[in-house]
Amino acid sequence: MMTLKVNGQDHPIDADPDTPLLYVLREDLKLNAAKFGCGLGQCGACTVIVDGKAVLSCVTPLLLLEGKKVTTLEGLGTVETPAPIQRAFIEEQAAQCGYCISGMVMRAQALLQRNSKPTDAEIRAELQLNLCRCGTHMRILRAVHRASHLMQTADASPAQRSTP
């Protein structure tokens, strides 16, 4: 038995320590945003954030997660109040089929947490591990830039914000 901290809440988990995180998220915790794509850590559909870093949950065993904070797409925002990264992906219509988007959003969120103003090259390098066959790559790039702007605006004090 171990305790797994997911989206700010502690969850007692009774599973083999070698069980991939993805299975626990989807089957035990009913958090279905992270997708099973390849099961080999090659597509990025299962990406979540662990202690600020993008992690492929399909190849990350539970035994590596004791005492760490796991964040899934469900932990970023809600339908009513989406997080800046979610809002940006919606506004840029970056999703088409939707299968890769959770992983893309999570990898982009991890990037923006450590680099608030990434360049196109930095965004492309970060997201290259996530496969997308729909061809919305330019929209995804714009969404990450929009999220960067939204996050900076949200973090600015009222005196620092520019008025239109």
mmCIF file of N, CA, C and O in Angstrom, residues 18-117:
data_model
loop_
_atom_site.group_PDB
_atom_site.id
_atom_site.type_symbol
_atom_site.label_atom_id
_atom_site.label_comp_id
_atom_site.label_asym_id
_atom_site.label_seq_id
_atom_site.Cartn_x
_atom_site.Cartn_y
_atom_site.Cartn_z
ATOM 1 N N ASP A 18 5.487 -2.096 -9.498
ATOM 2 C CA ASP A 18 5.904 -2.012 -10.900
ATOM 3 C C ASP A 18 4.765 -1.599 -11.834
ATOM 4 O O ASP A 18 4.986 -1.425 -13.037
ATOM 5 N N THR A 19 3.570 -1.415 -11.293
ATOM 6 C CA THR A 19 2.433 -1.021 -12.116
ATOM 7 C C THR A 19 2.678 0.360 -12.715
ATOM 8 O O THR A 19 3.040 1.296 -12.003
ATOM 9 N N PRO A 20 2.470 0.509 -14.022
ATOM 10 C CA PRO A 20 2.617 1.838 -14.619
ATOM 11 C C PRO A 20 1.585 2.822 -14.070
ATOM 12 O O PRO A 20 0.417 2.472 -13.862
ATOM 13 N N LEU A 21 2.017 4.045 -13.854
ATOM 14 C CA LEU A 21 1.149 5.103 -13.334
ATOM 15 C C LEU A 21 -0.121 5.248 -14.159
ATOM 16 O O LEU A 21 -1.209 5.449 -13.613
ATOM 17 N N LEU A 22 -0.013 5.159 -15.471
ATOM 18 C CA LEU A 22 -1.175 5.330 -16.340
ATOM 19 C C LEU A 22 -2.323 4.416 -15.944
ATOM 20 O O LEU A 22 -3.482 4.837 -15.915
ATOM 21 N N TYR A 23 -2.024 3.168 -15.627
ATOM 22 C CA TYR A 23 -3.070 2.213 -15.273
ATOM 23 C C TYR A 23 -3.778 2.614 -13.987
ATOM 24 O O TYR A 23 -4.994 2.481 -13.872
ATOM 25 N N VAL A 24 -3.017 3.091 -13.023
ATOM 26 C CA VAL A 24 -3.613 3.522 -11.755
ATOM 27 C C VAL A 24 -4.470 4.767 -11.972
ATOM 28 O O VAL A 24 -5.580 4.869 -11.440
ATOM 29 N N LEU A 25 -3.969 5.717 -12.764
ATOM 30 C CA LEU A 25 -4.745 6.933 -13.033
ATOM 31 C C LEU A 25 -6.078 6.588 -13.676
ATOM 32 O O LEU A 25 -7.135 7.050 -13.240
ATOM 33 N N ARG A 26 -6.045 5.779 -14.698
ATOM 34 C CA ARG A 26 -7.253 5.486 -15.464
ATOM 35 C C ARG A 26 -8.179 4.483 -14.771
ATOM 36 O O ARG A 26 -9.393 4.696 -14.727
ATOM 37 N N GLU A 27 -7.618 3.423 -14.224
ATOM 38 C CA GLU A 27 -8.455 2.348 -13.683
ATOM 39 C C GLU A 27 -8.849 2.568 -12.228
ATOM 40 O O GLU A 27 -9.998 2.352 -11.858
ATOM 41 N N ASP A 28 -7.906 2.993 -11.401
ATOM 42 C CA ASP A 28 -8.195 3.150 -9.975
ATOM 43 C C ASP A 28 -8.763 4.524 -9.635
ATOM 44 O O ASP A 28 -9.697 4.645 -8.844
ATOM 45 N N LEU A 29 -8.185 5.577 -10.223
ATOM 46 C CA LEU A 29 -8.599 6.933 -9.871
ATOM 47 C C LEU A 29 -9.620 7.517 -10.847
ATOM 48 O O LEU A 29 -10.115 8.622 -10.635
ATOM 49 N N LYS A 30 -9.894 6.815 -11.928
ATOM 50 C CA LYS A 30 -10.882 7.228 -12.933
ATOM 51 C C LYS A 30 -10.552 8.601 -13.541
ATOM 52 O O LYS A 30 -11.440 9.378 -13.869
ATOM 53 N N LEU A 31 -9.266 8.867 -13.697
ATOM 54 C CA LEU A 31 -8.781 10.076 -14.364
ATOM 55 C C LEU A 31 -8.386 9.655 -15.773
ATOM 56 O O LEU A 31 -7.366 9.005 -15.967
ATOM 57 N N ASN A 32 -9.188 10.006 -16.746
ATOM 58 C CA ASN A 32 -9.041 9.447 -18.084
ATOM 59 C C ASN A 32 -8.435 10.382 -19.120
ATOM 60 O O ASN A 32 -8.411 10.042 -20.309
ATOM 61 N N ALA A 33 -7.943 11.539 -18.725
ATOM 62 C CA ALA A 33 -7.357 12.456 -19.703
ATOM 63 C C ALA A 33 -6.075 11.882 -20.307
ATOM 64 O O ALA A 33 -5.872 11.959 -21.516
ATOM 65 N N ALA A 34 -5.208 11.323 -19.493
ATOM 66 C CA ALA A 34 -3.999 10.683 -20.013
ATOM 67 C C ALA A 34 -4.426 9.435 -20.775
ATOM 68 O O ALA A 34 -5.159 8.597 -20.254
ATOM 69 N N LYS A 35 -4.007 9.337 -22.018
ATOM 70 C CA LYS A 35 -4.452 8.255 -22.887
ATOM 71 C C LYS A 35 -3.412 7.151 -23.009
ATOM 72 O O LYS A 35 -2.213 7.405 -22.941
ATOM 73 N N PHE A 36 -3.889 5.938 -23.248
ATOM 74 C CA PHE A 36 -3.006 4.844 -23.617
ATOM 75 C C PHE A 36 -2.853 4.917 -25.120
ATOM 76 O O PHE A 36 -3.809 4.740 -25.862
ATOM 77 N N GLY A 37 -1.631 5.208 -25.553
ATOM 78 C CA GLY A 37 -1.367 5.280 -26.982
ATOM 79 C C GLY A 37 -0.583 4.073 -27.431
ATOM 80 O O GLY A 37 -1.119 3.131 -27.997
ATOM 81 N N CYS A 38 0.709 4.087 -27.128
ATOM 82 C CA CYS A 38 1.575 3.001 -27.587
ATOM 83 C C CYS A 38 1.961 2.047 -26.457
ATOM 84 O O CYS A 38 2.310 0.911 -26.706
ATOM 85 N N GLY A 39 1.947 2.515 -25.218
ATOM 86 C CA GLY A 39 2.364 1.684 -24.101
ATOM 87 C C GLY A 39 3.861 1.501 -24.004
ATOM 88 O O GLY A 39 4.354 0.748 -23.170
ATOM 89 N N LEU A 40 4.602 2.215 -24.850
ATOM 90 C CA LEU A 40 6.061 2.081 -24.900
ATOM 91 C C LEU A 40 6.801 3.388 -24.628
ATOM 92 O O LEU A 40 8.004 3.457 -24.777
ATOM 93 N N GLY A 41 6.062 4.441 -24.293
ATOM 94 C CA GLY A 41 6.689 5.737 -24.056
ATOM 95 C C GLY A 41 7.183 6.403 -25.328
ATOM 96 O O GLY A 41 8.132 7.178 -25.287
ATOM 97 N N GLN A 42 6.529 6.138 -26.449
ATOM 98 C CA GLN A 42 6.980 6.685 -27.727
ATOM 99 C C GLN A 42 6.021 7.673 -28.366
ATOM 100 O O GLN A 42 6.371 8.294 -29.357
ATOM 101 N N CYS A 43 4.816 7.847 -27.815
ATOM 102 C CA CYS A 43 3.850 8.725 -28.481
ATOM 103 C C CYS A 43 3.476 9.958 -27.675
ATOM 104 O O CYS A 43 3.051 10.957 -28.242
ATOM 105 N N GLY A 44 3.583 9.909 -26.358
ATOM 106 C CA GLY A 44 3.295 11.071 -25.521
ATOM 107 C C GLY A 44 1.853 11.258 -25.118
ATOM 108 O O GLY A 44 1.541 12.180 -24.369
ATOM 109 N N ALA A 45 0.947 10.403 -25.571
ATOM 110 C CA ALA A 45 -0.471 10.560 -25.238
ATOM 111 C C ALA A 45 -0.735 10.422 -23.735
ATOM 112 O O ALA A 45 -1.735 10.923 -23.235
ATOM 113 N N CYS A 46 0.157 9.785 -23.025
ATOM 114 C CA CYS A 46 -0.021 9.509 -21.596
ATOM 115 C C CYS A 46 0.705 10.517 -20.697
ATOM 116 O O CYS A 46 0.787 10.311 -19.490
ATOM 117 N N THR A 47 1.202 11.612 -21.260
ATOM 118 C CA THR A 47 2.029 12.556 -20.498
ATOM 119 C C THR A 47 1.269 13.191 -19.344
ATOM 120 O O THR A 47 0.141 13.665 -19.500
ATOM 121 N N VAL A 48 1.903 13.194 -18.181
ATOM 122 C CA VAL A 48 1.438 13.897 -16.983
ATOM 123 C C VAL A 48 2.631 14.674 -16.440
ATOM 124 O O VAL A 48 3.746 14.553 -16.958
ATOM 125 N N ILE A 49 2.420 15.455 -15.404
ATOM 126 C CA ILE A 49 3.510 16.202 -14.782
ATOM 127 C C ILE A 49 3.787 15.596 -13.407
ATOM 128 O O ILE A 49 2.863 15.413 -12.608
ATOM 129 N N VAL A 50 5.046 15.283 -13.155
ATOM 130 C CA VAL A 50 5.476 14.775 -11.850
ATOM 131 C C VAL A 50 6.539 15.727 -11.324
ATOM 132 O O VAL A 50 7.592 15.892 -11.949
ATOM 133 N N ASP A 51 6.221 16.372 -10.215
ATOM 134 C CA ASP A 51 7.134 17.351 -9.614
ATOM 135 C C ASP A 51 7.676 18.349 -10.644
ATOM 136 O O ASP A 51 8.865 18.629 -10.711
ATOM 137 N N GLY A 52 6.779 18.849 -11.491
ATOM 138 C CA GLY A 52 7.138 19.875 -12.456
ATOM 139 C C GLY A 52 7.718 19.393 -13.770
ATOM 140 O O GLY A 52 7.995 20.200 -14.650
ATOM 141 N N LYS A 53 7.895 18.099 -13.919
ATOM 142 C CA LYS A 53 8.492 17.562 -15.149
ATOM 143 C C LYS A 53 7.487 16.712 -15.909
ATOM 144 O O LYS A 53 6.741 15.938 -15.311
ATOM 145 N N ALA A 54 7.495 16.853 -17.233
ATOM 146 C CA ALA A 54 6.643 16.016 -18.079
ATOM 147 C C ALA A 54 7.160 14.585 -18.022
ATOM 148 O O ALA A 54 8.353 14.341 -18.192
ATOM 149 N N VAL A 55 6.245 13.648 -17.771
ATOM 150 C CA VAL A 55 6.601 12.240 -17.597
ATOM 151 C C VAL A 55 5.635 11.385 -18.409
ATOM 152 O O VAL A 55 4.434 11.665 -18.460
ATOM 153 N N LEU A 56 6.152 10.344 -19.007
ATOM 154 C CA LEU A 56 5.333 9.382 -19.744
ATOM 155 C C LEU A 56 4.789 8.363 -18.744
ATOM 156 O O LEU A 56 5.513 7.493 -18.252
ATOM 157 N N SER A 57 3.512 8.478 -18.435
ATOM 158 C CA SER A 57 2.938 7.656 -17.364
ATOM 159 C C SER A 57 2.812 6.181 -17.726
ATOM 160 O O SER A 57 2.716 5.339 -16.839
ATOM 161 N N CYS A 58 2.867 5.839 -19.005
ATOM 162 C CA CYS A 58 2.730 4.426 -19.386
ATOM 163 C C CYS A 58 3.990 3.625 -19.077
ATOM 164 O O CYS A 58 3.932 2.395 -19.030
ATOM 165 N N VAL A 59 5.109 4.298 -18.875
ATOM 166 C CA VAL A 59 6.365 3.601 -18.574
ATOM 167 C C VAL A 59 6.959 4.033 -17.228
ATOM 168 O O VAL A 59 8.102 3.712 -16.923
ATOM 169 N N THR A 60 6.171 4.735 -16.416
ATOM 170 C CA THR A 60 6.634 5.181 -15.101
ATOM 171 C C THR A 60 5.992 4.317 -14.027
ATOM 172 O O THR A 60 4.783 4.412 -13.790
ATOM 173 N N PRO A 61 6.771 3.463 -13.375
ATOM 174 C CA PRO A 61 6.204 2.585 -12.344
ATOM 175 C C PRO A 61 5.890 3.356 -11.060
ATOM 176 O O PRO A 61 6.543 4.354 -10.739
ATOM 177 N N LEU A 62 4.902 2.886 -10.351
ATOM 178 C CA LEU A 62 4.495 3.514 -9.097
ATOM 179 C C LEU A 62 5.654 3.667 -8.116
ATOM 180 O O LEU A 62 5.727 4.654 -7.388
ATOM 181 N N LEU A 63 6.569 2.712 -8.089
ATOM 182 C CA LEU A 63 7.655 2.734 -7.108
ATOM 183 C C LEU A 63 8.511 4.002 -7.206
ATOM 184 O O LEU A 63 9.170 4.372 -6.255
ATOM 185 N N LEU A 64 8.472 4.698 -8.327
ATOM 186 C CA LEU A 64 9.246 5.938 -8.491
ATOM 187 C C LEU A 64 8.488 7.180 -8.032
ATOM 188 O O LEU A 64 9.026 8.280 -8.088
ATOM 189 N N LEU A 65 7.266 7.008 -7.555
ATOM 190 C CA LEU A 65 6.409 8.158 -7.299
ATOM 191 C C LEU A 65 6.118 8.438 -5.831
ATOM 192 O O LEU A 65 5.440 9.413 -5.526
ATOM 193 N N GLU A 66 6.610 7.637 -4.943
ATOM 194 C CA GLU A 66 6.372 7.849 -3.512
ATOM 195 C C GLU A 66 6.873 9.233 -3.120
ATOM 196 O O GLU A 66 8.009 9.604 -3.396
ATOM 197 N N GLY A 67 5.992 10.037 -2.531
ATOM 198 C CA GLY A 67 6.356 11.374 -2.059
ATOM 199 C C GLY A 67 6.399 12.444 -3.143
ATOM 200 O O GLY A 67 6.788 13.576 -2.880
ATOM 201 N N LYS A 68 6.002 12.104 -4.360
ATOM 202 C CA LYS A 68 6.027 13.072 -5.462
ATOM 203 C C LYS A 68 4.617 13.552 -5.779
ATOM 204 O O LYS A 68 3.638 12.898 -5.449
ATOM 205 N N LYS A 69 4.533 14.706 -6.439
ATOM 206 C CA LYS A 69 3.246 15.287 -6.809
ATOM 207 C C LYS A 69 2.975 15.035 -8.285
ATOM 208 O O LYS A 69 3.749 15.444 -9.138
ATOM 209 N N VAL A 70 1.858 14.381 -8.546
ATOM 210 C CA VAL A 70 1.442 14.073 -9.906
ATOM 211 C C VAL A 70 0.302 15.018 -10.282
ATOM 212 O O VAL A 70 -0.644 15.192 -9.516
ATOM 213 N N THR A 71 0.416 15.611 -11.472
ATOM 214 C CA THR A 71 -0.659 16.464 -11.978
ATOM 215 C C THR A 71 -1.105 15.926 -13.327
ATOM 216 O O THR A 71 -0.289 15.673 -14.207
ATOM 217 N N THR A 72 -2.414 15.755 -13.455
ATOM 218 C CA THR A 72 -3.000 15.330 -14.718
ATOM 219 C C THR A 72 -3.763 16.516 -15.309
ATOM 220 O O THR A 72 -3.936 17.545 -14.650
ATOM 221 N N LEU A 73 -4.246 16.360 -16.509
ATOM 222 C CA LEU A 73 -5.030 17.419 -17.143
ATOM 223 C C LEU A 73 -6.205 17.828 -16.260
ATOM 224 O O LEU A 73 -6.528 19.008 -16.155
ATOM 225 N N GLU A 74 -6.813 16.857 -15.598
ATOM 226 C CA GLU A 74 -7.954 17.144 -14.722
ATOM 227 C C GLU A 74 -7.562 18.060 -13.567
ATOM 228 O O GLU A 74 -8.419 18.730 -12.991
ATOM 229 N N GLY A 75 -6.282 18.102 -13.223
ATOM 230 C CA GLY A 75 -5.820 18.932 -12.110
ATOM 231 C C GLY A 75 -5.468 20.354 -12.497
ATOM 232 O O GLY A 75 -5.129 21.163 -11.628
ATOM 233 N N LEU A 76 -5.528 20.677 -13.776
ATOM 234 C CA LEU A 76 -5.178 22.035 -14.213
ATOM 235 C C LEU A 76 -6.332 23.010 -14.083
ATOM 236 O O LEU A 76 -6.155 24.140 -13.639
ATOM 237 N N GLY A 77 -7.495 22.636 -14.511
ATOM 238 C CA GLY A 77 -8.651 23.528 -14.484
ATOM 239 C C GLY A 77 -9.919 22.733 -14.701
ATOM 240 O O GLY A 77 -9.887 21.504 -14.777
ATOM 241 N N THR A 78 -11.014 23.453 -14.836
ATOM 242 C CA THR A 78 -12.309 22.811 -15.048
ATOM 243 C C THR A 78 -12.926 23.346 -16.339
ATOM 244 O O THR A 78 -12.417 24.293 -16.933
ATOM 245 N N VAL A 79 -14.044 22.777 -16.721
ATOM 246 C CA VAL A 79 -14.756 23.270 -17.895
ATOM 247 C C VAL A 79 -15.178 24.721 -17.667
ATOM 248 O O VAL A 79 -15.075 25.563 -18.552
ATOM 249 N N GLU A 80 -15.625 25.014 -16.456
ATOM 250 C CA GLU A 80 -16.082 26.368 -16.124
ATOM 251 C C GLU A 80 -14.923 27.361 -16.023
ATOM 252 O O GLU A 80 -15.057 28.508 -16.425
ATOM 253 N N THR A 81 -13.818 26.930 -15.460
ATOM 254 C CA THR A 81 -12.653 27.812 -15.290
ATOM 255 C C THR A 81 -11.392 27.078 -15.738
ATOM 256 O O THR A 81 -10.636 26.557 -14.916
ATOM 257 N N PRO A 82 -11.172 27.026 -17.046
ATOM 258 C CA PRO A 82 -9.978 26.331 -17.545
ATOM 259 C C PRO A 82 -8.702 27.075 -17.166
ATOM 260 O O PRO A 82 -8.703 28.302 -17.025
ATOM 261 N N ALA A 83 -7.647 26.324 -16.996
ATOM 262 C CA ALA A 83 -6.328 26.914 -16.753
ATOM 263 C C ALA A 83 -5.912 27.677 -18.009
ATOM 264 O O ALA A 83 -6.420 27.402 -19.100
ATOM 265 N N PRO A 84 -4.987 28.623 -17.895
ATOM 266 C CA PRO A 84 -4.548 29.373 -19.077
ATOM 267 C C PRO A 84 -4.129 28.484 -20.246
ATOM 268 O O PRO A 84 -4.483 28.770 -21.395
ATOM 269 N N ILE A 85 -3.431 27.401 -19.977
ATOM 270 C CA ILE A 85 -2.994 26.521 -21.064
ATOM 271 C C ILE A 85 -4.196 25.859 -21.740
ATOM 272 O O ILE A 85 -4.255 25.741 -22.964
ATOM 273 N N GLN A 86 -5.176 25.456 -20.965
ATOM 274 C CA GLN A 86 -6.377 24.852 -21.529
ATOM 275 C C GLN A 86 -7.174 25.879 -22.331
ATOM 276 O O GLN A 86 -7.638 25.599 -23.438
ATOM 277 N N ARG A 87 -7.309 27.061 -21.776
ATOM 278 C CA ARG A 87 -8.026 28.143 -22.457
ATOM 279 C C ARG A 87 -7.365 28.462 -23.800
ATOM 280 O O ARG A 87 -8.041 28.632 -24.816
ATOM 281 N N ALA A 88 -6.049 28.532 -23.801
ATOM 282 C CA ALA A 88 -5.313 28.845 -25.031
ATOM 283 C C ALA A 88 -5.522 27.772 -26.091
ATOM 284 O O ALA A 88 -5.723 28.086 -27.269
ATOM 285 N N PHE A 89 -5.487 26.503 -25.700
ATOM 286 C CA PHE A 89 -5.708 25.428 -26.668
ATOM 287 C C PHE A 89 -7.133 25.489 -27.225
ATOM 288 O O PHE A 89 -7.348 25.230 -28.412
ATOM 289 N N ILE A 90 -8.090 25.861 -26.395
ATOM 290 C CA ILE A 90 -9.474 26.006 -26.853
ATOM 291 C C ILE A 90 -9.577 27.187 -27.818
ATOM 292 O O ILE A 90 -10.139 27.063 -28.912
ATOM 293 N N GLU A 91 -9.034 28.328 -27.425
ATOM 294 C CA GLU A 91 -9.137 29.540 -28.244
ATOM 295 C C GLU A 91 -8.429 29.400 -29.586
ATOM 296 O O GLU A 91 -8.879 29.964 -30.584
ATOM 297 N N GLU A 92 -7.355 28.649 -29.629
ATOM 298 C CA GLU A 92 -6.623 28.441 -30.882
ATOM 299 C C GLU A 92 -7.144 27.238 -31.666
ATOM 300 O O GLU A 92 -6.627 26.933 -32.730
ATOM 301 N N GLN A 93 -8.173 26.579 -31.128
ATOM 302 C CA GLN A 93 -8.743 25.384 -31.746
ATOM 303 C C GLN A 93 -7.636 24.387 -32.112
ATOM 304 O O GLN A 93 -7.568 23.869 -33.228
ATOM 305 N N ALA A 94 -6.771 24.127 -31.139
ATOM 306 C CA ALA A 94 -5.592 23.295 -31.361
ATOM 307 C C ALA A 94 -5.901 21.800 -31.390
ATOM 308 O O ALA A 94 -5.067 21.022 -31.840
ATOM 309 N N ALA A 95 -7.069 21.416 -30.928
ATOM 310 C CA ALA A 95 -7.415 19.989 -30.926
ATOM 311 C C ALA A 95 -8.233 19.639 -32.150
ATOM 312 O O ALA A 95 -9.079 20.411 -32.572
ATOM 313 N N GLN A 96 -7.951 18.491 -32.699
ATOM 314 C CA GLN A 96 -8.797 17.993 -33.775
ATOM 315 C C GLN A 96 -9.410 16.682 -33.304
ATOM 316 O O GLN A 96 -10.515 16.674 -32.819
ATOM 317 N N CYS A 97 -8.677 15.575 -33.353
ATOM 318 C CA CYS A 97 -9.263 14.320 -32.870
ATOM 319 C C CYS A 97 -9.244 14.266 -31.342
ATOM 320 O O CYS A 97 -10.057 13.603 -30.739
ATOM 321 N N GLY A 98 -8.306 14.960 -30.733
ATOM 322 C CA GLY A 98 -8.259 15.041 -29.281
ATOM 323 C C GLY A 98 -7.422 13.994 -28.586
ATOM 324 O O GLY A 98 -7.203 14.079 -27.385
ATOM 325 N N TYR A 99 -6.942 12.991 -29.309
ATOM 326 C CA TYR A 99 -6.230 11.910 -28.639
ATOM 327 C C TYR A 99 -4.892 12.364 -28.058
ATOM 328 O O TYR A 99 -4.546 12.010 -26.944
ATOM 329 N N CYS A 100 -4.148 13.158 -28.771
ATOM 330 C CA CYS A 100 -2.823 13.588 -28.304
ATOM 331 C C CYS A 100 -2.874 14.823 -27.417
ATOM 332 O O CYS A 100 -1.905 15.134 -26.739
ATOM 333 N N ILE A 101 -3.989 15.540 -27.451
ATOM 334 C CA ILE A 101 -4.024 16.881 -26.869
ATOM 335 C C ILE A 101 -3.727 16.901 -25.374
ATOM 336 O O ILE A 101 -3.025 17.779 -24.896
ATOM 337 N N SER A 102 -4.215 15.962 -24.627
ATOM 338 C CA SER A 102 -3.924 15.943 -23.190
ATOM 339 C C SER A 102 -2.412 15.906 -22.954
ATOM 340 O O SER A 102 -1.880 16.667 -22.150
ATOM 341 N N GLY A 103 -1.734 15.030 -23.667
ATOM 342 C CA GLY A 103 -0.280 14.941 -23.529
ATOM 343 C C GLY A 103 0.419 16.206 -23.985
ATOM 344 O O GLY A 103 1.380 16.660 -23.358
ATOM 345 N N MET A 104 -0.057 16.792 -25.078
ATOM 346 C CA MET A 104 0.520 18.052 -25.576
ATOM 347 C C MET A 104 0.346 19.164 -24.539
ATOM 348 O O MET A 104 1.273 19.917 -24.250
ATOM 349 N N VAL A 105 -0.856 19.267 -23.997
ATOM 350 C CA VAL A 105 -1.146 20.300 -23.000
ATOM 351 C C VAL A 105 -0.247 20.126 -21.775
ATOM 352 O O VAL A 105 0.333 21.092 -21.274
ATOM 353 N N MET A 106 -0.107 18.901 -21.316
ATOM 354 C CA MET A 106 0.695 18.663 -20.109
ATOM 355 C C MET A 106 2.173 18.952 -20.357
ATOM 356 O O MET A 106 2.856 19.540 -19.522
ATOM 357 N N ARG A 107 2.685 18.566 -21.510
ATOM 358 C CA ARG A 107 4.088 18.836 -21.828
ATOM 359 C C ARG A 107 4.297 20.349 -21.984
ATOM 360 O O ARG A 107 5.286 20.902 -21.523
ATOM 361 N N ALA A 108 3.352 21.035 -22.614
ATOM 362 C CA ALA A 108 3.446 22.490 -22.761
ATOM 363 C C ALA A 108 3.363 23.178 -21.395
ATOM 364 O O ALA A 108 4.104 24.142 -21.132
ATOM 365 N N GLN A 109 2.500 22.691 -20.524
ATOM 366 C CA GLN A 109 2.380 23.258 -19.175
ATOM 367 C C GLN A 109 3.698 23.120 -18.416
ATOM 368 O O GLN A 109 4.151 24.068 -17.773
ATOM 369 N N ALA A 110 4.313 21.960 -18.499
ATOM 370 C CA ALA A 110 5.601 21.753 -17.823
ATOM 371 C C ALA A 110 6.654 22.708 -18.374
ATOM 372 O O ALA A 110 7.449 23.282 -17.618
ATOM 373 N N LEU A 111 6.658 22.907 -19.686
ATOM 374 C CA LEU A 111 7.592 23.850 -20.297
ATOM 375 C C LEU A 111 7.352 25.258 -19.769
ATOM 376 O O LEU A 111 8.305 25.936 -19.352
ATOM 377 N N LEU A 112 6.113 25.704 -19.756
ATOM 378 C CA LEU A 112 5.797 27.065 -19.321
ATOM 379 C C LEU A 112 6.066 27.282 -17.835
ATOM 380 O O LEU A 112 6.333 28.403 -17.416
ATOM 381 N N GLN A 113 6.014 26.229 -17.057
ATOM 382 C CA GLN A 113 6.330 26.358 -15.627
ATOM 383 C C GLN A 113 7.802 26.654 -15.408
ATOM 384 O O GLN A 113 8.169 27.298 -14.437
ATOM 385 N N ARG A 114 8.657 26.185 -16.303
ATOM 386 C CA ARG A 114 10.089 26.430 -16.133
ATOM 387 C C ARG A 114 10.621 27.512 -17.065
ATOM 388 O O ARG A 114 11.713 28.033 -16.852
ATOM 389 N N ASN A 115 9.863 27.860 -18.104
ATOM 390 C CA ASN A 115 10.284 28.874 -19.067
ATOM 391 C C ASN A 115 9.033 29.627 -19.503
ATOM 392 O O ASN A 115 8.296 29.161 -20.368
ATOM 393 N N SER A 116 8.789 30.776 -18.920
ATOM 394 C CA SER A 116 7.536 31.490 -19.148
ATOM 395 C C SER A 116 7.420 32.125 -20.532
ATOM 396 O O SER A 116 6.332 32.488 -20.950
ATOM 397 N N LYS A 117 8.539 32.266 -21.241
ATOM 398 C CA LYS A 117 8.505 32.869 -22.579
ATOM 399 C C LYS A 117 9.340 32.041 -23.563
ATOM 400 O O LYS A 117 10.371 32.480 -24.048
#
